[in-house]
Amino acid sequence: MLCHLLLAPPLVTSQLPPANGSSAASQAIPQREKSTTAPTTPCARAFAEQSNNRPTICAIEQEREGVIYKLHGAVEIYYETYALRSDEATFNSDTNEVTASGHFALDGGPNDDHIRASHGNYNFVLETGRFYDVTGTTGLRFRANRPVLTSTAPFAFTGKLVEKTTPERYLVYDGSITTCELPHPNWLFDARKIEVDVGGNAKIYRSTFDLHGIPILWFPYATHPVEKMSRQSGFLMPSVGRSSTKGNILGEAYYWAINRMMDATLGAEYFSLRGWSQRGEFRARPSETSYVDLNYFGVIDRGIGTPPVKEGGENARLNAAGTVDGFRGVANIDYLSSFLFRLAFNEVFSQAVYSEVKSQAFLSKSTNGFSLNGFAERYQNFLSTTPGQVITILHTPSFDFSGVDRQIWHTPFYWSFDASIAGLSRSEPEQCPPSGLSCTPPFRTANLLGRFDLNPEISLPLLFQGWSLRPALTLHDTYYTERLVGENDQSPGQAVGDPIDRHALETSVEVRPPGAGASLR
């Protein structure tokens, strides 16, 4: 939000060099194609039209002593994808190294370097050099004075001295680094030394973090992974802010890259008017079909108002899925300690006023026509911020076992079944409508109300000239461990330990005509 690239935290480009790019000074340097940028000067057009890969040299005055060229005035040197401009330059055509001064400008390369300096030297073959009084960028290309991004994470830097020690490594001394546009970036790191490995890490030594030109924080050492797929443990950027209800806010977090499939983030924030908050997240991806995401947020509240009212609490959320030995499991679990905590500290309005909390988990497996399912659910609906004013419904445990139609021995009859066992608990507080009507009395079952269902079925499928006739007989048996006292009894709305066993016999006949492709005889 501080600049157009701040939402993507990497400080430097993650663009890797071409596969045929240079890798070491001691290795042969394969030829690269010329820049596709439209030529803007006669020298650039001459370089674009030539068929060989020799450097093109232009200047108002030129002197040659063997392999050494001394150039004066409007110097331009083009080599492969590079373009160098300056007022004065000395070029060695044997080593392809140039020393230049006066409006020094270097553009091109696999990372689209754009360097402006007072003077410096550069080796086009080794792609190394030293530059002084530098302002530069990588990962973007300038077209008609308009920057065009060529990387998902470009960066800009300044420095009294900048060394390019390898094609992918920069050393910046007494300078700065940012992802905002120069010369007036919204934020930057001002450091004594910065080591940047394109596609690796950015290491920042003895730096200050400046926001709109104002130093905010000082770091003796900071590092940031800049490779797109890389993760590295370390402290994250501190958070600083101001809230009318929380006061001054200062927070910090630590990111832990446990291994390739797991990571965690732990952090805390201090609210000057309220107290401390704790945050945590654990993520895991054991396989392509399984994942775990656990989030936690809590506040230890000192209270607000006179007398102080404490609104602290906890909120935890677990989302997970996986497959083990043929069992498929999914869990969406949400825990909220109090509705008052959600109203006070949730930062999203639509979530803050949502009074329901739902948690579900199931486990299932199907094999050879049989299906086994386990299910658990917890539902809460907070009626107000008053403690205890919540409707709670708990389904646990719940198991369902069923089987498809199977033939009984060698007879024409088939059988199937559906059986379940479930536990239920429900509680409701007394509810009094604001209109002054009579209040609804509180209701609560036992801690675990049992329900058992058994539904066996026998059928006789018959086929006649494409027609299907299936008479079936089903027995329904349901057993409850408690029953609800009726309105005419002494204690209305109360569950008592008086079991109920209900039986029902169901008959059905299913008739289906021939399908679209069938014919009658």
Coordinates of C-alpha atoms in Angstrom, one line a residue:
M1 CA 0.0 0.0 0.0
L2 CA 3.0 2.3 0.3
C3 CA 3.9 1.9 -3.3
H4 CA 2.7 -0.2 -6.2
L5 CA 5.0 -3.1 -5.4
L6 CA 4.8 -3.2 -1.6
L7 CA 2.1 -5.8 -1.5
A8 CA 4.6 -8.2 -3.1
P9 CA 7.3 -8.1 -0.4
P10 CA 10.4 -9.3 -2.3
L11 CA 13.0 -6.6 -2.5
V12 CA 14.7 -7.6 -5.7
T13 CA 14.0 -9.4 -8.9
S14 CA 13.5 -13.1 -9.0
Q15 CA 14.0 -13.4 -12.7
L16 CA 16.6 -15.9 -13.5
P17 CA 19.1 -15.5 -16.4
P18 CA 18.5 -17.3 -19.7
A19 CA 19.6 -20.9 -19.8
N20 CA 22.4 -20.0 -22.2
G21 CA 23.6 -17.1 -20.1
S22 CA 27.0 -16.8 -18.6
S23 CA 27.6 -18.7 -15.3
A24 CA 31.3 -18.1 -14.4
A25 CA 34.2 -16.0 -15.5
S26 CA 36.3 -19.1 -16.3
Q27 CA 33.7 -20.6 -18.6
A28 CA 33.1 -19.8 -22.3
I29 CA 30.5 -17.1 -22.8
P30 CA 27.9 -18.2 -25.3
Q31 CA 26.6 -15.6 -27.7
R32 CA 23.3 -13.9 -26.8
E33 CA 21.0 -12.2 -29.2
K34 CA 21.0 -8.4 -29.6
S35 CA 18.5 -6.2 -27.8
T36 CA 15.1 -6.0 -29.4
T37 CA 14.7 -2.4 -28.3
A38 CA 14.2 -0.1 -31.3
P39 CA 17.4 1.8 -32.2
T40 CA 17.2 5.5 -31.4
T41 CA 20.6 6.8 -32.6
P42 CA 22.7 6.2 -35.8
C43 CA 25.2 4.2 -33.8
A44 CA 22.5 2.0 -32.4
R45 CA 21.0 1.4 -35.9
A46 CA 24.4 0.5 -37.2
F47 CA 24.9 -2.1 -34.4
A48 CA 21.4 -3.5 -35.1
E49 CA 22.1 -3.9 -38.8
Q50 CA 25.5 -5.7 -38.5
S51 CA 25.6 -9.5 -38.7
N52 CA 28.5 -10.2 -36.4
N53 CA 28.8 -9.9 -32.7
R54 CA 31.6 -7.4 -32.6
P55 CA 31.1 -4.3 -30.4
T56 CA 30.0 -1.1 -32.1
I57 CA 31.9 2.0 -31.0
C58 CA 30.9 5.6 -31.7
A59 CA 32.3 9.0 -30.4
I60 CA 32.9 12.5 -31.6
E61 CA 36.7 11.9 -31.3
Q62 CA 38.5 8.5 -31.3
E63 CA 42.1 7.5 -30.8
R64 CA 43.4 4.0 -31.2
E65 CA 46.6 2.6 -29.8
G66 CA 46.6 -1.2 -30.6
V67 CA 43.6 -2.7 -28.8
I68 CA 43.0 0.5 -26.8
Y69 CA 40.4 3.0 -27.9
K70 CA 40.3 6.5 -26.3
L71 CA 36.9 8.0 -26.9
H72 CA 35.8 11.6 -26.4
G73 CA 32.4 13.2 -26.6
A74 CA 29.0 11.5 -27.0
V75 CA 30.5 8.0 -26.5
E76 CA 28.3 5.0 -27.3
I77 CA 29.4 1.4 -27.1
Y78 CA 27.1 -1.5 -28.0
Y79 CA 27.9 -5.1 -27.1
E80 CA 25.4 -8.0 -27.4
T81 CA 22.5 -6.8 -25.1
Y82 CA 24.4 -4.0 -23.5
A83 CA 24.5 -0.3 -24.3
L84 CA 27.0 2.1 -22.6
R85 CA 27.0 5.8 -22.9
S86 CA 29.3 8.5 -21.4
D87 CA 31.3 11.6 -22.1
E88 CA 34.8 10.0 -22.0
A89 CA 35.8 6.4 -22.2
T90 CA 38.7 4.0 -22.7
F91 CA 37.8 0.7 -24.3
N92 CA 40.0 -2.5 -24.6
S93 CA 38.8 -4.5 -27.6
D94 CA 40.8 -7.5 -26.5
T95 CA 39.2 -7.9 -23.0
N96 CA 36.0 -6.0 -23.8
E97 CA 36.5 -3.8 -20.7
V98 CA 35.6 -0.1 -20.6
T99 CA 36.4 2.7 -18.2
A100 CA 34.1 5.6 -18.6
S101 CA 33.3 8.9 -16.9
G102 CA 30.8 11.8 -17.3
H103 CA 27.1 10.9 -17.5
F104 CA 28.0 7.2 -17.3
A105 CA 24.9 5.1 -18.3
L106 CA 24.8 1.3 -18.7
D107 CA 21.6 -0.5 -19.9
G108 CA 20.8 -4.1 -20.8
G109 CA 21.9 -7.6 -19.7
P110 CA 19.8 -10.6 -18.6
N111 CA 18.3 -8.7 -15.7
D112 CA 17.7 -5.4 -17.6
D113 CA 20.2 -3.4 -15.6
H114 CA 19.7 0.4 -15.8
I115 CA 22.7 2.1 -14.1
R116 CA 23.5 5.8 -13.9
A117 CA 26.8 6.9 -12.3
S118 CA 29.5 9.6 -12.3
H119 CA 32.1 7.2 -13.5
G120 CA 33.0 3.5 -13.5
N121 CA 34.3 0.5 -15.4
Y122 CA 32.6 -2.6 -16.8
N123 CA 33.6 -5.9 -18.5
F124 CA 31.1 -6.9 -21.1
V125 CA 32.2 -10.5 -21.2
L126 CA 32.5 -11.2 -17.5
E127 CA 29.5 -8.9 -16.7
T128 CA 31.3 -7.4 -13.7
G129 CA 32.2 -3.8 -12.8
R130 CA 32.5 -1.0 -10.3
F131 CA 30.3 2.1 -10.4
Y132 CA 30.5 5.3 -8.3
D133 CA 27.7 7.7 -7.2
V134 CA 25.1 5.3 -8.5
T135 CA 21.4 5.4 -9.1
G136 CA 20.1 2.2 -10.7
T137 CA 17.3 -0.3 -11.3
T138 CA 17.0 -4.0 -12.3
G139 CA 14.0 -5.9 -13.6
L140 CA 12.5 -3.1 -15.7
R141 CA 13.1 -1.5 -19.1
F142 CA 12.7 2.1 -20.2
R143 CA 10.8 2.8 -23.4
A144 CA 10.3 6.5 -24.3
N145 CA 11.1 7.4 -20.7
R146 CA 8.4 5.1 -19.5
P147 CA 9.4 2.1 -17.3
V148 CA 8.1 -1.3 -18.4
L149 CA 8.4 -4.2 -15.9
T150 CA 10.3 -7.2 -17.1
S151 CA 10.3 -9.0 -13.7
T152 CA 7.7 -9.8 -11.0
A153 CA 10.0 -8.2 -8.4
P154 CA 12.2 -5.4 -9.7
F155 CA 14.2 -3.2 -7.3
A156 CA 15.9 0.2 -7.3
F157 CA 19.1 1.1 -5.5
T158 CA 21.5 4.0 -4.9
G159 CA 25.0 4.0 -3.5
K160 CA 28.3 5.8 -3.3
L161 CA 29.9 2.6 -4.6
V162 CA 28.2 -0.4 -6.3
E163 CA 30.2 -3.5 -7.3
K164 CA 28.8 -6.1 -9.7
T165 CA 31.0 -9.1 -8.8
T166 CA 29.1 -11.7 -10.8
P167 CA 26.3 -11.5 -13.4
E168 CA 23.8 -12.2 -10.5
R169 CA 25.5 -10.5 -7.5
Y170 CA 25.6 -6.8 -6.4
L171 CA 27.3 -5.2 -3.5
V172 CA 26.0 -1.7 -2.6
Y173 CA 28.0 0.5 -0.1
D174 CA 26.6 3.5 1.7
G175 CA 23.3 3.3 -0.3
S176 CA 19.7 2.3 -0.3
I177 CA 17.4 -0.3 -1.8
T178 CA 13.6 -0.2 -2.4
T179 CA 10.9 -1.5 -4.7
C180 CA 9.4 2.0 -5.2
E181 CA 10.1 4.4 -8.0
L182 CA 13.1 6.7 -7.6
P183 CA 14.0 9.5 -7.0
H184 CA 11.2 9.9 -4.4
P185 CA 10.4 6.4 -3.1
N186 CA 7.7 6.0 -0.4
W187 CA 9.9 3.7 1.6
L188 CA 13.5 2.3 1.4
F189 CA 16.3 0.6 3.4
D190 CA 19.2 3.0 4.0
A191 CA 22.2 0.8 4.8
R192 CA 26.0 0.8 5.1
K193 CA 26.2 -2.4 3.0
I194 CA 23.8 -4.4 0.9
E195 CA 24.5 -7.8 -0.7
V196 CA 22.0 -8.8 -3.4
D197 CA 22.0 -12.2 -5.0
V198 CA 19.5 -12.2 -7.9
G199 CA 17.4 -15.3 -7.5
G200 CA 18.8 -15.8 -3.9
N201 CA 18.8 -13.5 -0.9
A202 CA 19.2 -9.8 -0.1
K203 CA 21.4 -9.2 3.0
I204 CA 21.2 -5.7 4.6
Y205 CA 23.7 -4.5 7.2
R206 CA 23.3 -1.6 9.7
S207 CA 20.2 -0.2 8.0
T208 CA 17.3 2.1 8.8
F209 CA 13.8 1.7 7.4
D210 CA 12.7 5.1 6.1
L211 CA 9.0 5.8 5.4
H212 CA 8.4 8.9 3.3
G213 CA 11.9 10.1 4.2
I214 CA 11.5 9.6 7.9
P215 CA 13.6 7.0 9.7
I216 CA 11.3 4.5 11.5
L217 CA 13.3 1.5 12.5
W218 CA 17.0 0.5 12.8
F219 CA 18.2 -3.0 12.0
P220 CA 21.8 -4.3 12.7
Y221 CA 21.1 -7.0 10.1
A222 CA 18.2 -7.9 7.9
T223 CA 17.7 -10.5 5.2
H224 CA 15.0 -11.3 2.7
P225 CA 14.5 -14.2 0.3
V226 CA 14.2 -12.9 -3.2
E227 CA 13.8 -16.1 -5.1
K228 CA 10.2 -16.8 -6.0
M229 CA 10.1 -20.3 -4.6
S230 CA 12.5 -19.8 -1.7
R231 CA 11.5 -19.6 1.9
Q232 CA 13.7 -18.6 4.8
S233 CA 13.2 -18.3 8.6
G234 CA 13.5 -14.9 10.1
F235 CA 11.8 -11.9 11.6
L236 CA 9.2 -10.2 9.5
M237 CA 8.7 -6.5 9.0
P238 CA 7.4 -4.9 12.3
S239 CA 3.9 -3.4 12.3
V240 CA 3.3 0.1 13.6
G241 CA 0.0 1.9 13.7
R242 CA -2.6 3.9 15.6
S243 CA -6.2 3.0 16.5
S244 CA -8.9 5.0 18.3
T245 CA -9.9 1.9 20.3
K246 CA -6.5 0.2 20.7
G247 CA -4.2 3.1 20.9
N248 CA -0.6 2.9 19.6
I249 CA 0.1 -0.5 18.0
L250 CA 3.5 -2.1 17.8
G251 CA 3.9 -5.7 16.7
E252 CA 6.5 -8.2 15.5
A253 CA 6.4 -11.7 14.1
Y254 CA 8.8 -14.6 13.3
Y255 CA 8.4 -16.8 10.2
W256 CA 9.7 -20.4 10.6
A257 CA 10.4 -22.4 7.5
I258 CA 10.2 -25.8 9.1
N259 CA 10.8 -27.9 6.0
R260 CA 9.6 -28.1 2.4
M261 CA 6.0 -28.9 3.4
M262 CA 5.6 -27.1 6.7
D263 CA 5.9 -23.5 8.0
A264 CA 4.7 -21.4 10.9
T265 CA 4.3 -17.8 11.8
L266 CA 4.3 -16.6 15.4
G267 CA 3.8 -13.0 16.4
A268 CA 2.5 -10.5 19.0
E269 CA 1.2 -7.0 19.1
Y270 CA 1.0 -4.4 21.9
F271 CA -2.0 -2.1 22.2
S272 CA -1.3 0.8 24.5
L273 CA -5.0 1.2 25.5
R274 CA -5.9 -2.5 25.7
G275 CA -3.0 -5.0 26.3
W276 CA -1.3 -7.7 24.3
S277 CA -2.5 -9.8 21.4
Q278 CA -1.0 -13.1 20.1
R279 CA -1.2 -14.5 16.6
G280 CA 0.0 -17.7 15.1
E281 CA -0.4 -19.8 11.9
F282 CA 0.7 -23.3 11.1
R283 CA 0.6 -24.6 7.5
A284 CA 1.4 -28.0 6.2
R285 CA 1.1 -29.7 2.8
P286 CA 2.1 -33.4 3.3
S287 CA 0.8 -34.4 -0.2
E288 CA -1.1 -33.1 -3.2
T289 CA -4.4 -34.2 -1.7
S290 CA -3.9 -33.2 2.0
Y291 CA -3.3 -29.9 3.8
V292 CA -3.5 -28.4 7.3
D293 CA -4.0 -24.7 8.1
L294 CA -4.3 -23.7 11.7
N295 CA -4.8 -20.0 12.8
Y296 CA -5.0 -18.6 16.3
F297 CA -5.7 -15.0 17.5
G298 CA -6.0 -14.0 21.1
V299 CA -6.0 -10.8 23.2
I300 CA -5.2 -10.3 26.9
D301 CA -7.3 -7.2 27.5
R302 CA -6.8 -4.8 30.4
G303 CA -10.3 -3.4 29.8
I304 CA -11.9 -0.2 28.6
G305 CA -14.2 2.3 30.1
T306 CA -15.0 3.1 33.8
P307 CA -15.2 0.7 35.4
P308 CA -13.0 -1.2 32.9
V309 CA -14.8 -3.9 30.9
K310 CA -12.5 -6.7 29.7
E311 CA -13.3 -7.8 26.2
G312 CA -10.4 -10.2 25.6
G313 CA -10.7 -13.7 24.3
E314 CA -9.6 -16.3 21.8
N315 CA -10.4 -17.4 18.3
A316 CA -8.9 -20.5 16.6
R317 CA -9.7 -21.9 13.2
L318 CA -8.5 -25.2 11.7
N319 CA -9.0 -26.3 8.0
A320 CA -7.6 -29.7 7.1
A321 CA -8.1 -32.5 4.7
G322 CA -6.3 -35.7 3.9
T323 CA -6.5 -39.4 2.8
V324 CA -5.0 -42.2 4.9
D325 CA -5.5 -46.0 4.1
G326 CA -8.5 -45.2 2.0
F327 CA -10.2 -43.0 4.6
R328 CA -10.9 -39.5 3.4
G329 CA -11.1 -36.9 6.2
V330 CA -12.1 -33.2 6.2
A331 CA -12.2 -30.8 9.1
N332 CA -13.5 -27.2 9.4
I333 CA -13.3 -26.3 13.0
D334 CA -13.9 -22.8 14.4
Y335 CA -13.6 -21.9 18.1
L336 CA -14.7 -18.5 19.6
S337 CA -14.5 -17.9 23.3
S338 CA -17.1 -15.1 23.4
F339 CA -19.1 -13.0 21.0
L340 CA -18.0 -9.8 22.8
F341 CA -14.4 -10.6 21.8
R342 CA -15.4 -10.9 18.1
L343 CA -17.2 -7.6 18.2
A344 CA -14.3 -5.7 19.9
F345 CA -11.3 -7.0 18.0
N346 CA -12.4 -8.4 14.6
E347 CA -11.1 -6.0 11.9
V348 CA -13.7 -7.0 9.2
F349 CA -17.2 -5.7 9.8
S350 CA -19.1 -8.5 8.1
Q351 CA -17.3 -11.0 10.3
A352 CA -17.5 -9.0 13.5
V353 CA -21.4 -9.0 13.5
Y354 CA -21.7 -12.7 12.4
S355 CA -23.1 -14.4 15.5
E356 CA -22.8 -18.1 14.4
V357 CA -19.8 -20.4 14.9
K358 CA -19.8 -23.7 13.1
S359 CA -17.4 -26.6 13.3
Q360 CA -17.6 -29.8 11.2
A361 CA -15.5 -32.9 10.6
F362 CA -16.1 -36.1 8.8
L363 CA -14.4 -39.3 7.9
S364 CA -15.5 -41.7 5.1
K365 CA -14.5 -44.8 3.3
S366 CA -16.3 -46.9 0.7
T367 CA -15.3 -50.4 -0.3
N368 CA -17.0 -53.4 -2.0
G369 CA -20.4 -51.7 -1.9
F370 CA -20.2 -50.8 1.8
S371 CA -19.8 -47.2 3.1
L372 CA -18.7 -46.1 6.5
N373 CA -19.0 -42.4 7.5
G374 CA -18.1 -40.7 10.8
F375 CA -19.4 -37.2 11.5
A376 CA -19.1 -34.6 14.2
E377 CA -20.5 -31.0 14.3
R378 CA -20.7 -28.2 16.8
Y379 CA -23.0 -25.2 16.2
Q380 CA -23.2 -22.1 18.3
N381 CA -25.5 -19.0 17.9
F382 CA -24.7 -16.1 20.2
L383 CA -27.9 -14.2 21.0
S384 CA -26.1 -11.3 22.7
T385 CA -22.8 -10.3 24.3
T386 CA -24.1 -11.4 27.7
P387 CA -22.1 -14.5 28.9
G388 CA -24.3 -17.7 28.6
Q389 CA -26.7 -16.3 26.0
V390 CA -25.8 -18.8 23.3
I391 CA -27.6 -21.7 21.7
T392 CA -25.3 -24.8 21.4
I393 CA -26.0 -27.9 19.4
L394 CA -23.5 -30.7 19.4
H395 CA -23.6 -33.8 17.2
T396 CA -20.9 -36.2 18.3
P397 CA -20.1 -38.9 17.7
S398 CA -22.1 -39.9 14.7
F399 CA -21.5 -43.0 12.6
D400 CA -23.3 -44.2 9.5
F401 CA -22.9 -47.7 7.9
S402 CA -24.7 -48.7 4.7
G403 CA -24.6 -51.3 2.0
V404 CA -26.0 -51.4 -1.6
D405 CA -28.4 -54.1 -2.9
R406 CA -27.0 -57.6 -2.7
Q407 CA -28.6 -60.9 -3.8
I408 CA -29.7 -63.3 -1.1
W409 CA -28.0 -66.6 -2.0
H410 CA -29.4 -67.8 -5.3
T411 CA -33.0 -66.4 -4.8
P412 CA -34.5 -63.5 -6.8
F413 CA -34.6 -61.4 -3.6
Y414 CA -32.1 -58.6 -2.7
W415 CA -31.3 -56.9 0.6
S416 CA -29.7 -53.6 1.7
F417 CA -29.4 -51.7 4.9
D418 CA -28.7 -48.3 6.5
A419 CA -27.7 -48.1 10.1
S420 CA -26.5 -45.1 12.2
I421 CA -25.6 -44.3 15.8
A422 CA -25.4 -40.6 16.9
G423 CA -24.9 -38.5 20.0
L424 CA -26.7 -35.2 20.4
S425 CA -26.6 -32.4 23.0
R426 CA -28.6 -29.2 22.8
S427 CA -28.9 -26.2 25.2
E428 CA -30.8 -23.0 24.9
P429 CA -31.0 -20.1 27.4
E430 CA -34.2 -18.4 28.5
Q431 CA -35.3 -16.0 25.7
C432 CA -37.5 -13.0 26.5
P433 CA -38.7 -11.0 23.4
P434 CA -38.5 -7.2 23.7
S435 CA -42.3 -6.9 23.1
G436 CA -42.9 -8.0 26.7
L437 CA -44.5 -11.3 25.8
S438 CA -43.9 -14.4 27.9
C439 CA -40.3 -15.7 27.9
T440 CA -39.3 -19.0 26.4
P441 CA -38.0 -21.2 29.3
P442 CA -34.5 -22.6 29.1
F443 CA -34.0 -26.0 27.6
R444 CA -31.2 -28.5 27.9
T445 CA -30.7 -32.2 27.1
A446 CA -28.3 -34.5 28.8
N447 CA -24.6 -34.2 28.0
L448 CA -25.1 -36.9 25.5
L449 CA -28.5 -37.9 24.1
G450 CA -28.3 -41.1 22.1
R451 CA -30.1 -42.0 18.8
F452 CA -29.9 -45.3 17.1
D453 CA -31.4 -46.1 13.6
L454 CA -31.6 -49.4 11.8
N455 CA -33.3 -49.6 8.3
P456 CA -33.0 -53.0 6.7
E457 CA -34.7 -53.5 3.3
I458 CA -35.6 -56.5 1.2
S459 CA -36.7 -56.2 -2.5
L460 CA -37.7 -58.3 -5.5
P461 CA -36.6 -56.7 -8.8
L462 CA -38.7 -58.0 -11.8
L463 CA -38.1 -57.3 -15.5
F464 CA -40.7 -57.8 -18.2
Q465 CA -40.2 -56.7 -21.8
G466 CA -38.1 -53.7 -20.8
W467 CA -40.3 -52.7 -17.9
S468 CA -38.9 -52.7 -14.3
L469 CA -41.0 -53.6 -11.3
R470 CA -39.4 -53.4 -7.8
P471 CA -41.6 -54.1 -4.7
A472 CA -39.7 -53.5 -1.5
L473 CA -40.3 -53.9 2.3
T474 CA -38.4 -51.7 4.8
L475 CA -38.3 -51.8 8.6
H476 CA -37.5 -48.5 10.4
D477 CA -36.4 -48.7 14.0
T478 CA -35.3 -45.6 15.9
Y479 CA -34.3 -45.5 19.6
Y480 CA -33.9 -42.4 21.7
T481 CA -32.3 -42.5 25.1
E482 CA -34.4 -39.4 26.3
R483 CA -37.7 -37.8 25.5
L484 CA -39.0 -34.2 25.7
V485 CA -41.7 -33.5 28.2
G486 CA -44.9 -32.2 26.5
E487 CA -46.5 -28.8 27.2
N488 CA -49.2 -30.3 29.4
D489 CA -46.8 -31.9 31.8
Q490 CA -45.4 -30.4 35.0
S491 CA -42.0 -29.4 33.6
P492 CA -42.6 -28.1 30.0
G493 CA -39.5 -27.9 27.7
Q494 CA -37.4 -30.4 29.7
A495 CA -35.7 -33.6 28.6
V496 CA -36.1 -36.6 30.9
G497 CA -34.4 -39.9 30.9
D498 CA -37.3 -41.9 29.5
P499 CA -36.2 -43.9 26.4
I500 CA -38.4 -44.0 23.3
D501 CA -38.3 -46.8 20.7
R502 CA -40.3 -46.2 17.5
H503 CA -41.0 -48.8 14.9
A504 CA -42.4 -48.4 11.4
L505 CA -42.9 -50.7 8.4
E506 CA -42.8 -49.3 5.0
T507 CA -43.8 -50.8 1.7
S508 CA -43.1 -49.4 -1.7
V509 CA -43.4 -50.3 -5.4
E510 CA -41.2 -48.8 -8.0
V511 CA -42.2 -49.0 -11.7
R512 CA -40.0 -47.9 -14.6
P513 CA -41.0 -48.0 -18.3
P514 CA -38.5 -49.1 -20.9
G515 CA -35.6 -46.8 -21.6
A516 CA -35.3 -44.6 -24.7
G517 CA -33.2 -47.3 -26.5
A518 CA -35.5 -50.2 -25.6
S519 CA -38.1 -51.7 -28.0
L520 CA -41.4 -53.5 -27.2
R521 CA -42.3 -56.8 -28.8

